[in-house]
XYZ file of N, CA and C in Angstrom:
816
model
N -0.524 -37.396 -83.989
C -0.437 -38.455 -82.809
C 0.298 -39.663 -83.577
N 1.269 -40.230 -82.773
C 2.160 -41.544 -83.158
C 0.993 -42.460 -83.047
N 0.791 -43.136 -84.258
C -0.009 -44.550 -84.066
C 0.567 -45.444 -82.932
N -0.192 -46.332 -82.458
C 0.349 -47.576 -81.383
C 1.382 -48.495 -81.898
N 1.228 -48.779 -83.282
C 2.351 -49.496 -83.905
C 3.537 -48.612 -84.013
N 3.550 -47.234 -84.382
C 4.555 -46.673 -84.325
C 5.270 -46.364 -83.138
N 4.546 -46.253 -81.939
C 4.850 -46.076 -80.657
C 5.645 -47.300 -80.303
N 5.225 -48.384 -80.542
C 5.912 -49.672 -80.398
C 7.441 -49.786 -80.875
N 7.395 -49.379 -82.306
C 8.456 -49.496 -82.762
C 9.621 -48.417 -82.198
N 9.086 -47.342 -82.059
C 10.007 -46.182 -81.452
C 10.302 -46.513 -80.244
N 9.459 -47.437 -79.130
C 9.991 -47.838 -77.846
C 11.259 -48.702 -78.006
N 10.827 -49.731 -79.172
C 11.947 -50.745 -79.256
C 13.314 -50.286 -79.665
N 13.431 -49.052 -80.532
C 14.449 -48.526 -81.064
C 15.007 -47.888 -79.932
N 14.428 -47.390 -78.927
C 15.058 -46.557 -77.940
C 15.741 -47.815 -76.914
N 14.951 -48.741 -76.617
C 15.560 -49.806 -75.815
C 16.741 -50.676 -76.376
N 16.785 -50.793 -77.773
C 17.732 -51.466 -78.638
C 18.912 -50.802 -78.616
N 18.798 -49.419 -79.066
C 19.890 -48.850 -79.765
C 21.234 -48.833 -78.668
N 21.010 -48.550 -77.293
C 22.145 -48.704 -76.461
C 22.785 -49.824 -76.315
N 22.018 -51.065 -76.670
C 22.682 -52.412 -76.689
C 23.405 -52.657 -77.761
N 22.975 -52.119 -78.860
C 23.762 -52.200 -80.080
C 24.978 -51.338 -80.164
N 24.922 -50.238 -79.677
C 26.185 -49.302 -79.391
C 27.290 -49.779 -78.403
N 26.577 -50.442 -77.507
C 27.629 -50.866 -76.420
C 28.347 -52.201 -77.252
N 27.609 -52.880 -77.855
C 28.198 -54.076 -78.481
C 29.178 -53.748 -79.619
N 28.970 -52.554 -80.228
C 29.968 -52.248 -81.253
C 31.201 -51.428 -80.411
N 30.868 -50.864 -79.425
C 32.088 -50.298 -78.498
C 33.081 -51.330 -77.901
N 32.184 -52.462 -77.529
C 32.879 -53.414 -77.220
C 33.834 -54.252 -78.198
N 33.325 -54.581 -79.218
C 34.171 -54.892 -80.357
C 35.436 -53.955 -80.676
N 34.955 -52.852 -80.889
C 36.026 -52.043 -81.315
C 37.268 -51.866 -80.138
N 36.832 -51.915 -78.804
C 37.909 -52.193 -77.697
C 38.512 -53.578 -77.922
N 37.973 -54.630 -78.417
C 38.598 -55.817 -78.440
C 39.658 -55.667 -79.643
N 39.195 -55.014 -80.432
C 40.056 -54.922 -82.063
C 41.407 -54.053 -81.612
N 41.068 -52.761 -80.726
C 42.219 -52.168 -80.212
C 43.325 -53.172 -79.576
N 42.691 -53.909 -78.636
C 43.573 -54.559 -77.816
C 44.505 -55.675 -78.716
N 43.743 -56.218 -79.875
C 44.300 -57.070 -80.760
C 45.457 -56.327 -81.228
N 45.215 -55.244 -82.162
C 46.424 -54.647 -82.613
C 47.486 -54.374 -81.834
N 47.223 -53.815 -80.563
C 48.237 -53.463 -79.544
C 49.053 -54.790 -79.328
N 48.601 -55.810 -79.270
C 48.908 -57.137 -78.998
C 49.936 -57.373 -80.146
N 49.563 -57.365 -81.457
C 50.246 -57.611 -82.555
C 51.653 -56.761 -82.595
N 51.185 -55.435 -82.450
C 52.517 -54.449 -82.497
C 53.540 -55.038 -81.625
N 53.206 -55.508 -80.321
C 54.099 -55.663 -79.221
C 54.783 -57.091 -79.470
N 53.841 -58.112 -80.294
C 54.325 -59.605 -80.537
C 55.224 -59.534 -81.571
N 55.007 -58.341 -82.657
C 55.985 -58.460 -83.759
C 57.260 -57.594 -83.415
N 57.234 -57.048 -82.351
C 58.401 -56.405 -82.033
C 58.481 -54.671 -82.487
N 57.491 -54.422 -83.068
C 57.290 -53.005 -83.430
C 57.388 -52.053 -82.174
N 57.084 -52.577 -81.061
C 56.971 -51.859 -79.858
C 58.300 -52.595 -79.100
N 59.379 -52.257 -78.588
C 59.841 -50.645 -78.786
C 60.724 -50.341 -80.049
N 60.938 -51.255 -80.856
C 61.756 -50.796 -82.010
C 61.179 -49.582 -82.972
N 60.136 -49.540 -83.103
C 59.783 -48.494 -84.106
C 59.021 -47.354 -82.920
N 58.522 -47.620 -81.915
C 58.020 -46.608 -81.067
C 57.977 -47.090 -79.527
N 58.165 -46.226 -78.729
C 58.258 -46.618 -77.300
C 56.976 -47.318 -76.535
N 56.015 -47.017 -77.199
C 54.422 -47.401 -76.682
C 53.565 -47.230 -78.041
N 52.426 -47.979 -77.889
C 51.608 -48.097 -78.757
C 50.046 -47.976 -78.122
N 49.672 -47.043 -77.921
C 48.176 -46.727 -77.115
C 47.238 -46.214 -78.118
N 46.727 -47.050 -79.366
C 45.691 -46.267 -80.099
C 44.332 -46.018 -79.518
N 43.308 -45.270 -80.062
C 42.199 -44.824 -79.550
C 41.230 -45.344 -80.550
N 41.487 -45.926 -81.729
C 40.727 -46.233 -82.820
C 41.442 -47.515 -83.189
N 40.534 -48.225 -84.504
C 41.057 -49.232 -85.250
C 41.303 -48.524 -86.795
N 42.373 -48.808 -87.439
C 42.759 -48.273 -88.785
C 42.339 -49.691 -89.556
N 41.746 -49.728 -90.664
C 41.462 -50.897 -91.418
C 42.097 -50.364 -92.712
N 42.879 -51.177 -93.296
C 43.498 -50.873 -94.679
C 43.062 -52.061 -95.686
N 42.444 -51.770 -96.845
C 42.184 -52.427 -97.851
C 42.848 -52.336 -99.142
N 43.351 -53.144 -99.863
C 43.891 -52.839 -101.058
C 43.064 -53.556 -102.131
N 43.252 -52.965 -103.339
C 42.521 -53.380 -104.415
C 42.901 -54.740 -104.718
N 41.456 -55.324 -104.769
C 41.730 -57.041 -105.207
C 42.022 -57.911 -104.216
N 41.661 -57.357 -103.058
C 41.574 -58.180 -101.647
C 40.859 -57.621 -100.808
N 40.473 -58.357 -99.576
C 39.875 -58.064 -98.317
C 40.647 -57.181 -97.385
N 39.960 -56.882 -96.392
C 40.549 -56.237 -95.181
C 41.919 -57.090 -94.800
N 43.002 -55.963 -94.626
C 44.326 -56.297 -94.273
C 44.234 -56.820 -92.803
N 44.877 -57.957 -92.498
C 44.696 -58.209 -90.943
C 45.790 -57.998 -90.622
N 46.084 -57.780 -88.931
C 47.668 -57.397 -88.539
C 48.619 -58.428 -88.966
N 49.791 -57.804 -89.558
C 50.838 -58.801 -89.955
C 50.742 -59.584 -91.137
N 49.524 -59.494 -91.848
C 49.168 -60.384 -92.868
C 50.376 -60.328 -93.978
N 50.617 -61.573 -94.419
C 51.813 -61.669 -95.564
C 50.824 -61.469 -97.138
N 51.311 -60.214 -97.392
C 50.670 -59.793 -98.946
C 51.898 -60.031 -99.972
N 51.303 -60.246 -101.321
C 52.166 -60.311 -102.194
C 52.397 -58.848 -102.671
N 53.554 -58.650 -103.122
C 54.105 -57.467 -103.285
C 53.055 -56.624 -104.610
N 52.802 -57.350 -105.481
C 51.938 -56.964 -106.444
C 50.820 -56.361 -105.981
N 50.246 -56.716 -105.054
C 48.940 -56.190 -104.526
C 48.974 -54.934 -103.894
N 50.292 -54.733 -103.526
C 50.321 -53.308 -102.376
C 50.910 -52.153 -103.129
N 51.218 -52.319 -104.662
C 51.697 -51.069 -105.369
C 50.922 -49.986 -105.589
N 49.535 -50.018 -105.122
C 48.739 -48.847 -105.087
C 48.232 -48.618 -103.864
N 48.199 -47.177 -103.523
C 47.971 -47.052 -102.338
C 46.333 -47.637 -101.547
N 46.237 -48.307 -100.515
C 45.072 -48.813 -99.932
C 43.888 -47.705 -99.655
N 42.752 -48.214 -99.349
C 41.850 -47.493 -98.778
C 41.773 -47.734 -97.346
N 41.480 -46.586 -96.743
C 41.744 -46.780 -95.201
C 40.466 -46.090 -94.461
N 40.016 -46.732 -93.435
C 38.805 -46.295 -92.670
C 39.114 -46.413 -91.166
N 38.507 -45.884 -90.467
C 38.871 -45.670 -88.949
C 37.523 -45.682 -88.157
N 37.759 -46.620 -87.055
C 36.643 -46.984 -86.210
C 36.953 -46.406 -84.626
N 36.561 -45.276 -84.213
C 36.664 -45.063 -83.009
C 36.122 -45.881 -81.648
N 36.602 -45.796 -80.508
C 35.955 -46.362 -79.544
C 34.913 -44.950 -78.994
N 35.340 -44.030 -79.120
C 34.648 -42.880 -78.501
C 34.764 -41.784 -79.860
N 33.573 -41.283 -80.057
C 33.849 -40.136 -81.286
C 34.552 -38.931 -80.894
N 34.874 -38.695 -79.545
C 35.467 -37.615 -79.441
C 37.151 -37.821 -79.958
N 37.480 -38.853 -80.328
C 38.716 -39.238 -80.704
C 38.921 -38.490 -82.021
N 37.734 -38.403 -82.926
C 37.742 -37.667 -84.176
C 37.502 -36.430 -84.386
N 37.897 -35.749 -83.273
C 37.438 -34.120 -83.011
C 38.395 -33.378 -83.635
N 39.510 -33.943 -84.020
C 40.707 -33.188 -84.666
C 40.252 -33.036 -86.222
N 40.517 -31.676 -86.593
C 40.046 -31.806 -88.424
C 41.042 -32.186 -89.236
N 42.535 -32.210 -88.744
C 43.551 -32.674 -89.632
C 44.278 -33.670 -89.089
N 44.723 -34.579 -89.827
C 45.746 -35.689 -89.504
C 46.870 -35.687 -90.278
N 47.848 -36.558 -89.954
C 49.092 -37.029 -90.580
C 49.249 -38.394 -90.699
N 49.184 -39.079 -92.005
C 49.099 -40.307 -92.291
C 50.579 -40.739 -92.724
N 51.016 -41.874 -92.055
C 52.728 -42.005 -92.151
C 52.475 -43.723 -92.274
N 53.276 -44.070 -93.473
C 53.654 -45.488 -93.788
C 55.272 -45.666 -93.844
N 55.831 -46.760 -93.070
C 57.173 -46.936 -93.126
C 57.289 -48.379 -93.105
N 58.691 -48.720 -93.566
C 59.083 -50.063 -93.648
C 59.924 -50.098 -92.506
N 59.496 -50.950 -91.589
C 60.380 -51.135 -90.246
C 61.098 -52.412 -90.333
N 61.346 -52.594 -91.642
C 62.444 -53.911 -91.944
C 61.880 -55.261 -91.291
N 62.536 -56.428 -91.541
C 62.187 -57.601 -90.724
C 62.673 -57.681 -89.480
N 61.701 -58.492 -88.835
C 62.344 -58.499 -87.203
C 63.658 -58.737 -86.895
N 64.403 -57.947 -85.928
C 65.496 -58.367 -85.713
C 66.529 -57.350 -86.774
N 66.205 -56.838 -87.839
C 67.133 -56.233 -88.579
C 67.028 -54.683 -88.330
N 67.925 -53.820 -88.253
C 67.925 -52.394 -87.954
C 68.932 -51.868 -89.035
N 68.760 -50.541 -89.214
C 69.458 -49.778 -90.203
C 69.901 -48.368 -89.521
N 71.027 -48.077 -89.390
C 71.362 -46.514 -88.751
C 70.550 -45.524 -89.374
N 70.454 -45.673 -90.582
C 69.707 -44.575 -91.602
C 68.067 -44.481 -90.802
N 67.697 -45.455 -90.230
C 66.460 -45.483 -89.688
C 65.207 -46.414 -90.574
N 64.150 -45.888 -90.603
C 63.166 -46.708 -91.595
C 63.015 -45.931 -92.901
N 62.471 -46.930 -93.604
C 62.071 -46.018 -94.933
C 60.601 -45.665 -95.035
N 60.413 -44.238 -95.632
C 59.156 -43.578 -95.465
C 58.536 -43.955 -96.878
N 57.565 -44.602 -96.930
C 56.809 -44.918 -98.168
C 55.427 -44.254 -98.424
N 55.062 -43.457 -97.311
C 53.874 -42.563 -97.647
C 53.824 -41.671 -96.380
N 53.619 -40.158 -96.630
C 53.612 -39.193 -95.550
C 52.656 -38.228 -96.222
N 51.439 -38.024 -95.652
C 50.450 -36.942 -96.146
C 50.208 -36.232 -94.836
N 50.198 -34.899 -94.918
C 49.884 -33.995 -93.916
C 48.350 -33.526 -94.176
N 47.424 -33.215 -93.288
C 46.515 -32.445 -93.513
C 45.426 -33.412 -94.178
N 45.415 -34.743 -93.566
C 44.265 -35.754 -93.993
C 43.256 -35.375 -93.206
N 41.962 -35.994 -93.789
C 40.954 -35.623 -93.161
C 40.010 -37.014 -93.034
N 39.012 -36.967 -92.186
C 38.099 -38.189 -91.794
C 36.803 -37.528 -92.182
N 36.192 -38.374 -92.915
C 34.701 -38.247 -93.256
C 33.911 -39.476 -93.450
N 32.892 -39.658 -92.648
C 32.151 -40.756 -92.541
C 33.188 -42.115 -92.318
N 33.994 -41.753 -91.544
C 35.071 -42.968 -90.985
C 35.931 -43.426 -92.169
N 35.899 -42.608 -93.250
C 36.952 -42.742 -94.394
C 38.092 -41.942 -94.136
N 39.208 -42.288 -94.328
C 40.428 -41.493 -94.334
C 40.871 -41.192 -95.505
N 40.581 -39.524 -95.774
C 40.871 -39.213 -97.279
C 42.064 -38.184 -97.153
N 43.024 -38.928 -98.275
C 44.225 -37.925 -98.550
C 44.440 -37.189 -99.697
N 43.191 -37.080 -100.452
C 43.443 -36.261 -101.829
C 43.490 -34.685 -101.485
N 43.026 -34.043 -100.233
C 43.111 -32.639 -99.961
C 44.369 -32.585 -99.213
N 45.091 -33.445 -98.698
C 46.440 -33.352 -98.185
C 47.499 -32.919 -98.761
N 48.698 -32.685 -98.040
C 49.764 -32.181 -98.546
C 50.831 -33.472 -98.532
N 51.068 -33.890 -99.687
C 52.063 -35.288 -100.032
C 53.321 -34.632 -99.684
N 53.736 -35.249 -98.384
C 55.270 -35.136 -97.963
C 56.068 -36.169 -98.914
N 55.707 -37.346 -98.817
C 56.158 -38.372 -99.759
C 54.930 -38.991 -100.320
N 55.081 -39.169 -101.764
C 53.787 -39.813 -102.440
C 54.089 -41.208 -101.983
N 52.858 -41.932 -102.209
C 52.771 -43.358 -101.805
C 53.717 -44.157 -102.575
N 54.683 -45.102 -102.227
C 55.592 -45.869 -103.052
C 55.406 -47.336 -102.380
N 54.755 -48.181 -103.269
C 54.416 -49.623 -102.915
C 55.788 -50.153 -102.332
N 55.661 -51.310 -101.430
C 56.836 -51.885 -100.830
C 57.656 -52.586 -101.874
N 58.901 -52.684 -101.680
C 59.931 -53.133 -102.883
C 60.952 -53.848 -101.970
N 60.729 -54.890 -101.163
C 61.870 -55.567 -100.174
C 62.844 -56.077 -101.100
N 64.109 -56.018 -100.904
C 65.198 -56.948 -101.689
C 65.002 -58.330 -101.404
N 65.394 -59.069 -102.690
C 65.005 -60.449 -102.511
C 65.979 -61.029 -101.163
N 65.530 -61.981 -100.487
C 66.212 -62.561 -99.397
C 66.578 -61.623 -98.121
N 65.733 -60.665 -97.969
C 65.931 -59.921 -96.860
C 64.789 -59.880 -95.750
N 63.955 -60.934 -96.005
C 63.172 -61.435 -94.859
C 61.614 -60.690 -94.989
N 60.842 -60.972 -94.020
C 59.665 -60.524 -94.056
C 59.446 -58.892 -93.610
N 59.544 -58.020 -94.523
C 59.396 -56.491 -94.142
C 58.333 -56.094 -93.162
N 58.189 -55.320 -92.299
C 56.963 -54.971 -91.661
C 56.563 -53.596 -92.140
N 55.521 -53.393 -92.876
C 55.179 -51.845 -93.320
C 53.984 -51.549 -92.392
N 54.304 -50.496 -91.900
C 53.442 -49.912 -90.642
C 52.761 -48.808 -91.224
N 51.260 -48.623 -91.082
C 50.704 -47.370 -91.591
C 50.135 -46.840 -90.152
N 50.269 -45.537 -89.886
C 50.010 -44.782 -88.414
C 49.333 -43.496 -88.869
N 48.292 -43.141 -88.104
C 47.643 -41.993 -88.156
C 47.553 -41.114 -87.007
N 48.144 -40.126 -87.174
C 48.349 -38.943 -85.997
C 47.710 -37.816 -85.971
N 47.197 -37.405 -85.032
C 46.411 -36.342 -84.815
C 47.229 -35.108 -85.181
N 46.960 -34.006 -85.758
C 47.613 -32.703 -86.090
C 47.116 -31.776 -84.861
N 47.949 -30.999 -84.231
C 47.649 -29.952 -83.270
C 47.425 -28.608 -83.895
N 47.868 -28.652 -85.455
C 47.595 -27.328 -85.987
C 47.282 -27.816 -87.674
N 46.483 -26.819 -88.027
C 45.860 -27.145 -89.414
C 47.135 -27.448 -90.479
N 48.304 -26.784 -90.122
C 49.232 -26.837 -91.399
C 50.561 -27.438 -90.691
N 51.167 -28.126 -91.021
C 52.398 -28.967 -90.438
C 53.406 -29.136 -91.634
N 54.583 -28.649 -91.282
C 55.596 -28.654 -92.231
C 56.207 -29.748 -91.821
N 57.084 -30.547 -93.103
C 58.206 -31.537 -92.499
C 59.180 -30.961 -91.854
N 59.959 -31.750 -91.147
C 61.215 -31.062 -90.494
C 62.263 -30.868 -91.295
N 63.125 -29.687 -91.082
C 64.137 -29.256 -91.733
C 64.959 -30.353 -92.297
N 65.448 -30.445 -93.304
C 66.106 -31.254 -93.806
C 65.574 -32.711 -94.251
N 64.193 -32.721 -94.122
C 63.662 -33.911 -94.697
C 63.269 -33.781 -96.238
N 63.522 -34.605 -96.788
C 63.580 -34.523 -98.639
C 62.149 -34.489 -98.707
N 61.579 -33.577 -99.695
C 60.337 -33.543 -100.236
C 60.063 -34.419 -101.630
N 59.093 -34.985 -101.496
C 58.415 -35.780 -102.637
C 59.627 -36.759 -103.627
N 59.093 -38.020 -103.799
C 60.004 -38.908 -104.599
C 61.561 -39.067 -104.109
N 61.680 -38.993 -102.772
C 63.117 -39.278 -102.224
C 63.334 -40.782 -102.178
N 64.199 -41.448 -103.036
C 64.176 -42.541 -103.019
C 65.704 -43.293 -102.891
N 65.896 -43.840 -101.815
C 64.726 -44.377 -100.536
C 64.762 -43.091 -99.661
N 63.798 -43.062 -99.285
C 63.324 -41.824 -98.397
C 63.604 -42.295 -96.776
N 64.942 -42.570 -96.209
C 65.044 -42.863 -94.946
C 64.774 -41.595 -93.884
N 64.244 -42.378 -92.861
C 63.854 -41.207 -91.740
C 63.701 -42.026 -90.660
N 63.884 -41.401 -89.359
C 63.599 -42.105 -87.945
C 62.208 -41.582 -87.414
N 61.259 -42.388 -87.526
C 60.039 -42.261 -87.246
C 59.751 -41.169 -86.012
N 60.445 -41.695 -84.974
C 60.285 -41.072 -83.799
C 60.640 -39.610 -83.735
N 61.894 -39.242 -84.578
C 62.430 -37.975 -84.594
C 61.450 -37.256 -85.525
N 61.060 -37.910 -86.723
C 60.042 -37.254 -87.559
C 58.645 -36.717 -86.809
N 58.225 -37.543 -86.068
C 57.168 -37.248 -85.174
C 57.239 -35.934 -84.199
N 58.545 -36.234 -83.520
C 58.707 -35.127 -82.508
C 58.907 -33.700 -83.250
N 59.573 -33.733 -84.196
C 60.162 -32.643 -85.087
C 58.820 -31.830 -85.641
N 57.928 -32.692 -86.136
C 56.924 -32.213 -86.916
C 55.843 -31.520 -85.947
N 55.890 -32.104 -84.583
C 54.811 -31.772 -83.467
C 53.691 -32.167 -83.651
N 53.546 -33.601 -84.207
C 52.224 -33.930 -84.644
C 52.133 -35.260 -83.369
N 50.825 -35.677 -83.288
C 50.452 -36.524 -82.330
C 49.220 -36.064 -81.307
N 48.481 -36.698 -80.709
C 48.762 -38.204 -80.184
C 48.594 -39.007 -81.556
N 48.980 -40.388 -81.370
C 48.746 -41.334 -82.397
C 47.352 -41.985 -82.113
N 46.704 -41.985 -83.477
C 45.066 -42.067 -83.174
C 45.019 -43.805 -83.549
N 45.660 -44.220 -84.429
C 45.439 -45.513 -84.872
C 46.367 -46.099 -85.733
N 46.675 -47.425 -85.912
C 47.665 -47.860 -86.710
C 47.507 -49.375 -87.113
N 48.022 -49.886 -88.288
C 48.103 -51.225 -88.594
C 49.330 -51.710 -89.250
N 49.398 -52.962 -89.671
C 50.639 -53.470 -90.487
C 50.434 -54.655 -91.271
N 51.415 -54.627 -92.261
C 51.256 -55.965 -92.977
C 52.745 -56.129 -93.319
N 53.081 -57.493 -94.127
C 54.224 -57.846 -94.378
C 54.320 -58.281 -95.738
N 55.663 -58.015 -96.300
C 55.856 -58.254 -97.680
C 57.233 -58.902 -97.617
N 57.141 -60.102 -98.431
C 58.785 -60.795 -98.511
C 58.945 -61.241 -99.752
N 60.131 -60.980 -100.335
C 60.497 -61.456 -101.746
C 61.625 -62.636 -101.692
N 61.531 -63.603 -102.387
C 62.570 -64.879 -101.960
C 62.440 -65.466 -100.809
N 63.724 -66.014 -100.217
C 63.701 -66.961 -99.191
C 64.875 -65.926 -98.205
N 64.373 -65.753 -96.920
C 65.445 -64.875 -96.120
C 66.753 -65.522 -96.071
N 67.812 -64.694 -96.045
C 69.359 -65.264 -96.124
C 69.677 -65.288 -94.655
N 68.933 -64.877 -93.599
C 69.191 -64.616 -92.258
C 68.154 -65.371 -91.507
N 68.122 -65.559 -90.155
C 66.860 -65.950 -89.503
C 66.480 -64.632 -88.583
N 65.143 -64.460 -89.142
C 64.512 -62.894 -88.436
C 64.351 -63.271 -86.715
N 64.330 -62.539 -86.135
C 63.955 -62.577 -84.693
C 62.646 -63.164 -84.725
N 62.443 -64.173 -83.766
C 61.022 -64.623 -83.537
C 59.758 -63.579 -82.970
N 58.775 -63.875 -83.509
C 57.785 -62.918 -83.013
C 56.682 -63.587 -81.995
N 55.990 -63.115 -81.342
C 55.127 -63.555 -80.392
C 53.484 -63.880 -80.955
N 52.968 -65.078 -81.138
C 51.538 -64.981 -81.421
C 50.736 -64.573 -80.803
N 49.594 -64.126 -81.066
C 48.617 -63.497 -80.359
C 47.471 -64.045 -80.120
N 46.940 -64.398 -78.786
C 45.874 -65.036 -78.434
C 44.786 -64.409 -78.088
N 43.734 -64.069 -78.919
C 42.791 -62.902 -78.593
C 41.831 -63.305 -77.510
N 41.701 -64.563 -77.149
C 40.810 -64.956 -75.841
C 41.420 -64.493 -74.580
N 42.609 -63.964 -74.543
C 43.266 -63.572 -73.309
C 43.395 -62.181 -73.201
N 42.827 -61.661 -74.119
C 43.161 -59.873 -74.071
C 42.217 -59.163 -73.378
N 40.926 -59.685 -73.266
C 39.849 -59.051 -72.385
C 39.602 -59.914 -71.224
N 39.129 -59.119 -70.003
C 38.501 -60.116 -68.927
C 37.731 -61.471 -69.345
N 37.758 -62.397 -68.436
C 36.772 -63.497 -68.701
C 35.247 -62.905 -68.900
N 34.625 -63.463 -69.832
C 33.111 -63.269 -69.820
C 33.004 -62.431 -71.090
N 34.117 -62.132 -71.648
C 33.782 -61.276 -73.034
C 33.406 -62.025 -74.038
N 32.563 -61.538 -74.873
C 32.141 -62.190 -76.024
C 32.838 -61.992 -77.507
N 34.020 -61.556 -77.131
C 35.037 -61.502 -78.389
C 35.280 -62.801 -79.093
N 35.850 -62.775 -80.147
C 36.364 -64.055 -81.026
C 37.173 -64.995 -80.268
N 37.124 -66.086 -80.574
C 38.082 -67.168 -79.897
C 39.380 -66.983 -80.457
N 40.028 -67.755 -79.553
C 41.816 -67.442 -79.791
C 42.115 -67.855 -81.244
N 43.014 -66.894 -81.659
C 43.324 -66.736 -83.008
C 44.478 -65.999 -83.435
N 45.305 -66.406 -84.215
C 46.145 -65.367 -84.364
C 46.523 -64.665 -85.659
N 45.337 -65.078 -86.375
C 44.867 -64.431 -87.756
C 43.647 -64.022 -88.276
N 43.176 -62.982 -88.899
C 41.862 -62.741 -89.113
C 41.179 -61.982 -87.945
N 42.051 -61.608 -86.912
C 41.272 -61.093 -85.614
C 40.383 -59.873 -86.055
N 40.959 -58.590 -86.847
C 40.155 -57.439 -87.036
C 39.162 -57.621 -88.087
N 39.204 -58.815 -89.066
C 37.990 -59.208 -89.817
C 36.892 -59.776 -88.900
N 37.202 -60.537 -88.093
C 36.464 -60.986 -87.186
C 35.535 -60.135 -86.354
N 36.305 -58.948 -86.138
C 35.915 -57.859 -85.163
C 34.964 -57.174 -86.144
N 35.248 -56.848 -87.304
C 34.274 -55.982 -88.221
C 33.065 -56.910 -88.622
N 33.222 -58.093 -88.563
C 32.091 -58.942 -88.853
C 31.061 -58.879 -87.579
N 31.792 -58.868 -86.214
C 30.986 -58.770 -85.204
C 30.286 -57.359 -85.030
N 30.746 -56.436 -85.509
C 30.163 -55.227 -85.545
C 28.832 -55.154 -86.288
N 29.112 -55.718 -87.665
C 28.115 -56.109 -88.502
C 26.832 -56.836 -88.209
N 27.261 -57.735 -87.341
C 26.320 -58.673 -86.688
C 25.466 -57.844 -85.488
N 26.276 -56.776 -84.661
C 25.262 -56.113 -83.808
C 24.290 -55.363 -84.477
N 25.124 -54.763 -85.439
C 23.836 -53.803 -86.450
C 22.762 -54.438 -86.791
N 23.067 -55.854 -87.286
C 21.846 -56.469 -87.878
C 20.917 -56.917 -86.922
N 21.585 -56.999 -85.588
C 20.501 -57.401 -84.362
C 19.377 -56.324 -84.371
N 19.699 -55.372 -84.581
C 18.663 -54.240 -84.334
C 17.330 -54.405 -85.584
N 17.884 -54.719 -86.651
C 16.848 -55.155 -87.687
C 16.330 -56.374 -87.513
N 16.760 -57.270 -87.005
C 16.164 -58.711 -86.769
C 15.074 -58.338 -85.381
N 15.465 -57.521 -84.759
C 14.530 -57.205 -83.378
C 13.114 -56.642 -83.975
N 13.434 -55.739 -84.753
C 12.262 -54.944 -85.222
C 11.453 -55.534 -86.422
N 12.151 -56.427 -87.284
C 11.481 -56.859 -88.407
C 10.060 -57.149 -88.389
N 9.627 -58.030 -87.230
C 8.515 -58.436 -87.124
C 7.260 -57.298 -86.917
N 7.580 -55.837 -86.464
C 6.977 -54.899 -86.166
C 6.796 -53.707 -87.447
N 7.893 -53.919 -88.223
C 8.163 -52.876 -89.273
C 7.005 -52.947 -90.257
N 6.409 -53.851 -90.581
C 5.169 -53.902 -91.328
C 3.843 -53.156 -90.809
N 3.994 -53.135 -89.566
C 2.764 -52.475 -89.171
C 2.655 -50.686 -89.489
N 3.836 -50.262 -89.690
C 4.017 -48.779 -90.436
C 3.489 -48.381 -91.500
N 3.226 -49.685 -92.166
C 2.885 -49.387 -93.579
C 1.476 -49.229 -93.595
N 0.606 -49.888 -92.289
C -0.868 -50.100 -92.271
C -1.604 -48.619 -92.279
């Protein structure tokens, strides 16, 4: 028989758990709206893809730095080894696929295009997700990770990381796509996705790297005001153009801590 103190804690857990999960879901939804707005504001939609409708948040962390926020300008030296990636879905059904394809491309500076397409810096088939971590070690490297190396004066290059669901356990690159250490590995992302039969797109993020001073004027990009992304009354972060996803992650942690704070006065009773 459960002691009265134990029943009290159990009841509080049952009452508080839905509130915590709802808060986390709301924060993830806000984070997705933020990254969608960044992709559109930076011109990645429609240049790189016709639309961007992720169902999860993709978080990249490079060694020696914190979480990469959308569009963040990073020094080239910090990006020369592959980042750690985590994914946070709004709904766990998003992660029902067993295999994924991970892609990172250089989408050039805003306003610049190349008839050869984008440069593929990282393509891995057969990626898996475990405890929200994106794992590439058991995948098949189509393009091994190559850090950004934008030419000096070419403006702020946009490096886009995308995670696609695989419809089949094994995916082969399209006919004619060069395998491994193709330098530079030009590809048209939309054509690659279609020919490989991968999708839907699950999540994505991007950062920028620039060397020297641009010798041309990049196309203007639109700032993101997070306070306008959800309906009025949302408890999301205040208006900001940077640090939005980091704020989102902090909000999720705060939601989880809420349960601990709520139960703290009662937990000692369990030891009696």
